[in-house]
Short mmCIF file of C-alpha atoms and ligand atoms in Angstrom, two decimals:
data_model
loop_
_atom_site.label_atom_id
_atom_site.label_comp_id
_atom_site.label_asym_id
_atom_site.label_seq_id
_atom_site.Cartn_x
_atom_site.Cartn_y
_atom_site.Cartn_z
CA MET A 203 -155.20 -10.32 -72.98
CA ASN A 204 -156.61 -8.44 -70.00
CA PRO A 205 -157.68 -4.86 -70.58
CA ILE A 206 -156.03 -2.46 -68.16
CA ASN A 207 -157.99 0.57 -67.07
CA HIS A 208 -156.75 1.42 -63.58
CA VAL A 209 -153.34 1.01 -61.92
CA ALA A 210 -152.84 1.77 -58.22
CA ILE A 211 -149.37 2.15 -56.74
CA ILE A 212 -147.94 2.10 -53.20
CA MET A 213 -144.75 4.07 -53.80
CA ASP A 214 -142.66 2.57 -51.01
CA GLY A 215 -138.94 2.85 -50.35
CA ASN A 216 -138.16 6.55 -50.70
CA GLY A 217 -136.82 6.86 -47.17
CA ARG A 218 -134.53 3.84 -47.47
CA TRP A 219 -133.27 4.99 -50.87
CA GLY A 220 -132.47 8.46 -49.51
CA LEU A 221 -130.56 7.10 -46.52
CA LYS A 222 -128.64 4.63 -48.69
CA TYR A 223 -127.53 7.08 -51.39
CA LYS A 224 -127.82 10.61 -49.98
CA LYS A 225 -127.86 10.27 -46.17
CA SER A 226 -131.32 11.80 -45.87
CA ARG A 227 -134.84 10.37 -46.15
CA ASN A 228 -136.06 13.59 -47.73
CA ALA A 229 -133.63 13.20 -50.63
CA GLY A 230 -135.40 9.89 -51.27
CA HIS A 231 -138.76 11.65 -51.49
CA LYS A 232 -137.31 14.15 -53.96
CA ALA A 233 -135.99 11.30 -56.10
CA GLY A 234 -139.37 9.57 -55.73
CA LEU A 235 -141.05 12.52 -57.37
CA ASN A 236 -138.95 11.98 -60.52
CA THR A 237 -140.26 8.42 -60.66
CA VAL A 238 -143.82 9.76 -60.32
CA GLU A 239 -143.29 11.88 -63.44
CA LYS A 240 -141.81 8.97 -65.41
CA ILE A 241 -144.67 6.66 -64.44
CA ILE A 242 -147.32 9.24 -65.38
CA LYS A 243 -145.79 9.49 -68.88
CA GLU A 244 -145.66 5.71 -69.23
CA THR A 245 -149.26 5.35 -68.03
CA ILE A 246 -150.36 7.68 -70.81
CA LYS A 247 -148.31 5.72 -73.36
CA ASN A 248 -150.08 2.56 -72.23
CA LYS A 249 -153.46 4.31 -72.67
CA ILE A 250 -154.42 3.55 -69.07
CA LYS A 251 -157.28 5.77 -67.88
CA TYR A 252 -156.76 5.85 -64.08
CA LEU A 253 -153.59 6.02 -61.98
CA THR A 254 -153.93 6.07 -58.20
CA LEU A 255 -150.84 7.02 -56.20
CA TYR A 256 -150.55 6.55 -52.44
CA ALA A 257 -148.70 9.73 -51.48
CA PHE A 258 -149.59 10.21 -47.79
CA SER A 259 -151.58 7.94 -45.47
CA THR A 260 -153.52 8.87 -42.34
CA GLU A 261 -150.77 7.00 -40.46
CA ASN A 262 -147.97 9.05 -42.04
CA TRP A 263 -148.80 11.92 -39.63
CA LYS A 264 -146.76 9.92 -37.08
CA ARG A 265 -143.56 10.78 -38.98
CA PRO A 266 -141.20 13.58 -37.85
CA LYS A 267 -142.51 17.06 -38.61
CA LYS A 268 -139.47 17.82 -40.74
CA GLU A 269 -140.27 14.95 -43.10
CA ILE A 270 -143.99 15.76 -43.25
CA ASN A 271 -143.28 19.41 -44.06
CA TYR A 272 -140.80 18.40 -46.73
CA LEU A 273 -143.30 16.05 -48.40
CA PHE A 274 -145.95 18.76 -48.50
CA SER A 275 -143.51 21.34 -49.83
CA LEU A 276 -142.59 18.90 -52.62
CA LEU A 277 -146.24 18.47 -53.43
CA GLU A 278 -146.87 22.23 -53.31
CA ASN A 279 -144.05 22.95 -55.75
CA PHE A 280 -145.11 20.09 -57.97
CA LEU A 281 -148.59 21.57 -58.28
CA ILE A 282 -147.39 25.16 -58.69
CA TYR A 283 -144.97 24.26 -61.49
CA LYS A 284 -146.73 21.33 -63.16
CA ILE A 285 -150.48 21.81 -63.00
CA ASP A 286 -150.61 23.83 -66.23
CA ASP A 287 -148.64 21.15 -68.00
CA LEU A 288 -150.89 18.37 -66.62
CA ASN A 289 -153.89 20.37 -67.75
CA LYS A 290 -152.48 20.84 -71.26
CA GLN A 291 -151.95 17.10 -71.44
CA ASN A 292 -155.66 16.60 -70.71
CA ILE A 293 -154.94 15.00 -67.30
CA LYS A 294 -157.46 15.22 -64.48
CA LEU A 295 -156.27 15.39 -60.89
CA LYS A 296 -158.41 14.10 -58.05
CA ILE A 297 -157.49 14.04 -54.38
CA LEU A 298 -158.55 10.98 -52.40
CA GLY A 299 -158.53 11.90 -48.73
CA VAL A 300 -159.49 14.62 -46.32
CA LYS A 301 -157.95 17.99 -47.21
CA LYS A 302 -156.68 18.96 -43.78
CA PHE A 303 -153.38 20.62 -44.61
CA THR A 304 -152.19 24.22 -44.51
CA LYS A 305 -154.60 26.78 -45.92
CA LYS A 306 -152.24 27.31 -48.86
CA LEU A 307 -152.03 23.62 -49.76
CA ASN A 308 -155.77 23.04 -49.32
CA LYS A 309 -156.45 25.91 -51.70
CA LEU A 310 -153.87 24.72 -54.21
CA LEU A 311 -155.31 21.19 -54.18
CA SER A 312 -158.87 22.43 -54.73
CA PHE A 313 -157.69 24.81 -57.45
CA SER A 314 -155.81 22.00 -59.24
CA GLU A 315 -158.80 19.66 -59.04
CA LYS A 316 -161.15 22.32 -60.40
CA LYS A 317 -158.80 23.40 -63.18
CA THR A 318 -158.41 19.84 -64.49
CA SER A 319 -161.90 18.52 -63.70
CA LYS A 320 -163.05 18.28 -67.32
CA ASN A 321 -159.97 16.47 -68.62
CA THR A 322 -160.36 12.99 -70.04
CA ARG A 323 -157.05 11.44 -71.14
CA LEU A 324 -155.89 10.19 -67.74
CA GLN A 325 -157.24 10.63 -64.21
CA ILE A 326 -154.60 10.75 -61.50
CA ASN A 327 -156.00 10.03 -58.06
CA LEU A 328 -153.60 11.27 -55.42
CA ALA A 329 -154.28 9.50 -52.13
CA LEU A 330 -153.38 12.16 -49.57
CA ASN A 331 -154.26 11.91 -45.90
CA TYR A 332 -155.98 8.74 -47.07
CA GLY A 333 -156.93 5.79 -44.88
CA SER A 334 -159.11 2.95 -46.11
CA LYS A 335 -160.59 2.08 -42.69
CA PHE A 336 -161.68 5.70 -42.23
CA GLU A 337 -163.18 5.71 -45.73
CA LEU A 338 -165.16 2.50 -45.07
CA ILE A 339 -166.51 3.62 -41.68
CA ASN A 340 -167.48 6.95 -43.18
CA ALA A 341 -169.40 5.27 -46.00
CA PHE A 342 -171.29 3.06 -43.52
CA LYS A 343 -172.11 6.06 -41.33
CA SER A 344 -173.43 8.08 -44.30
CA LEU A 345 -175.71 5.25 -45.42
CA GLN A 346 -176.97 4.78 -41.87
CA LYS A 347 -177.60 8.49 -41.35
CA LYS A 348 -179.54 8.81 -44.62
CA LYS A 349 -181.37 5.54 -43.94
CA ILE A 350 -180.18 4.15 -47.29
CA SER A 351 -180.16 0.37 -47.56
CA ILE A 352 -176.73 -1.18 -47.32
CA ASN A 353 -175.80 -3.00 -50.49
CA GLU A 354 -172.71 -3.04 -52.68
CA LYS A 355 -173.96 -0.47 -55.18
CA ASN A 356 -175.10 2.07 -52.58
CA PHE A 357 -171.95 1.53 -50.52
CA CYS A 358 -169.66 2.33 -53.47
CA ARG A 359 -171.44 5.66 -53.93
CA TYR A 360 -170.21 6.79 -50.52
CA LEU A 361 -166.60 5.83 -50.95
CA LEU A 362 -163.98 8.43 -51.89
CA THR A 363 -163.54 6.44 -55.11
CA LYS A 364 -167.16 7.03 -56.19
CA ASN A 365 -167.36 6.82 -60.01
CA ILE A 366 -163.83 5.40 -60.26
CA PRO A 367 -163.55 1.76 -61.40
CA ASP A 368 -161.67 -0.59 -59.06
CA PRO A 369 -157.95 -1.01 -59.76
CA ASP A 370 -157.08 -3.85 -62.12
CA LEU A 371 -153.53 -3.85 -60.88
CA LEU A 372 -151.79 -2.87 -57.63
CA ILE A 373 -148.05 -2.39 -57.58
CA ARG A 374 -146.12 -1.98 -54.33
CA THR A 375 -142.44 -1.21 -54.57
CA GLY A 376 -139.90 -1.38 -51.75
CA ASN A 377 -139.80 -5.14 -51.09
CA THR A 378 -142.64 -5.10 -48.54
CA LYS A 379 -145.74 -7.25 -48.85
CA ARG A 380 -148.64 -5.46 -47.20
CA LEU A 381 -151.56 -3.19 -48.10
CA SER A 382 -151.00 -0.50 -45.43
CA ASN A 383 -154.64 0.62 -45.17
CA PHE A 384 -154.86 1.31 -48.92
CA LEU A 385 -158.10 0.74 -50.91
CA LEU A 386 -159.07 -2.35 -48.87
CA TRP A 387 -162.52 -2.58 -50.48
CA GLN A 388 -161.50 -1.57 -54.00
CA LEU A 389 -158.63 -4.07 -54.26
CA ALA A 390 -160.89 -7.10 -53.72
CA TYR A 391 -160.17 -8.48 -57.21
CA SER A 392 -157.03 -6.61 -58.23
CA GLU A 393 -153.89 -8.42 -59.33
CA ILE A 394 -151.10 -7.55 -56.89
CA PHE A 395 -147.43 -7.22 -57.79
CA PHE A 396 -144.82 -6.72 -55.09
CA GLU A 397 -141.66 -5.22 -56.52
CA LYS A 398 -138.28 -5.50 -54.80
CA LYS A 399 -136.91 -2.20 -56.09
CA LEU A 400 -137.25 0.96 -53.99
CA TRP A 401 -139.60 3.54 -55.57
CA PRO A 402 -136.86 5.96 -56.78
CA ASP A 403 -135.19 3.05 -58.63
CA PHE A 404 -138.41 1.84 -60.25
CA ASN A 405 -138.45 2.73 -63.94
CA GLU A 406 -140.45 2.52 -67.16
CA LYS A 407 -139.01 -0.89 -68.02
CA ASP A 408 -140.06 -2.36 -64.64
CA TYR A 409 -143.52 -0.85 -65.04
CA ASN A 410 -144.00 -2.19 -68.57
CA SER A 411 -142.77 -5.61 -67.57
CA ILE A 412 -145.42 -5.77 -64.79
CA ILE A 413 -148.12 -4.54 -67.19
CA LYS A 414 -147.11 -7.24 -69.68
CA LYS A 415 -147.32 -9.95 -66.99
CA PHE A 416 -150.67 -8.58 -65.83
CA LYS A 417 -152.10 -8.74 -69.34
CA ASN A 418 -151.40 -12.45 -69.53
CA ILE A 419 -152.92 -13.47 -66.19
CA LYS A 420 -156.10 -15.50 -66.30
CA ARG A 421 -158.53 -13.40 -64.24
CA ASN A 422 -161.42 -15.49 -63.01
CA PHE A 423 -163.32 -13.17 -60.69
CA GLY A 424 -164.53 -16.22 -58.78
CA LYS A 425 -165.54 -18.15 -61.88
CA ILE A 426 -163.55 -21.02 -63.38
C1 FPP B 523 -143.27 5.83 -48.95
O1 FPP B 523 -141.89 5.64 -48.80
C2 FPP B 523 -143.51 7.09 -49.63
C3 FPP B 523 -144.24 8.12 -49.12
C4 FPP B 523 -144.88 8.09 -47.80
C5 FPP B 523 -144.38 9.37 -49.87
C6 FPP B 523 -144.53 9.25 -51.35
C7 FPP B 523 -144.10 10.53 -51.95
C8 FPP B 523 -143.48 10.69 -53.14
C9 FPP B 523 -143.27 9.59 -54.09
C10 FPP B 523 -142.99 12.02 -53.57
C11 FPP B 523 -144.00 13.08 -53.60
C12 FPP B 523 -145.14 12.76 -54.48
C13 FPP B 523 -145.97 13.65 -55.03
C14 FPP B 523 -147.09 13.18 -55.85
C15 FPP B 523 -145.77 15.10 -54.89
P1 FPP B 523 -141.26 5.59 -47.34
O2 FPP B 523 -140.78 6.93 -47.01
O3 FPP B 523 -142.24 4.99 -46.39
O4 FPP B 523 -140.05 4.64 -47.58
P2 FPP B 523 -139.34 3.68 -46.52
O5 FPP B 523 -140.20 2.45 -46.41
O6 FPP B 523 -138.04 3.40 -47.17
O7 FPP B 523 -139.22 4.43 -45.23
#
């Protein structure tokens, strides 16, 4: 059985869910946040150490302002009301991405990271204003500038995921089969599961069924 240490998720389908059931994309994001909470609990139950959630990509800035503002207000409230609870549960929060939001949100994100930085039960990496191509170019540039030789080990030290093991498993909900500029380097050997359900409909049973399938896959890592 494969050990499972790190799960990464592309939480796709909020907008479609909201339009289908509530006539607004934002209602889908709100419902998506409930799924986030359920999946965090289930990740702990499964004793998984890292959970990376793709919450906002560098490309998502192209969305209407109303939707962007709503997403950030959801995140703000989530942190204001839940960070103490996450901390009590020994959960560490790390932001993957460039913190270029409102002053209030930037401060809240840094505060939440600092408050939970020593926690050890689960690390949640929230990919926010994250783009893999940007991350890769940045890592190359840093190595070049510091005249450090380019090899795999040095390169990893300049990624946003420094000190985080690569995902064992990637799940993308929403019936779409693409990576959308997410962890292009880190997913080199991850097992990928594309799930038909929209993110707000995804539940603990779906998650556990994927984990079970993952555990039984023969992972070769290039060997036979
Ligand atoms: C993709 O669905 C989802 C996002 C861009 C945002 C994800 C946000 C949440 C799950 C809620 C907030 C989370 C936190 C951690 C506070 P989409 O809108 O692209 O869906 P679509 O493909 O149906 O349009």
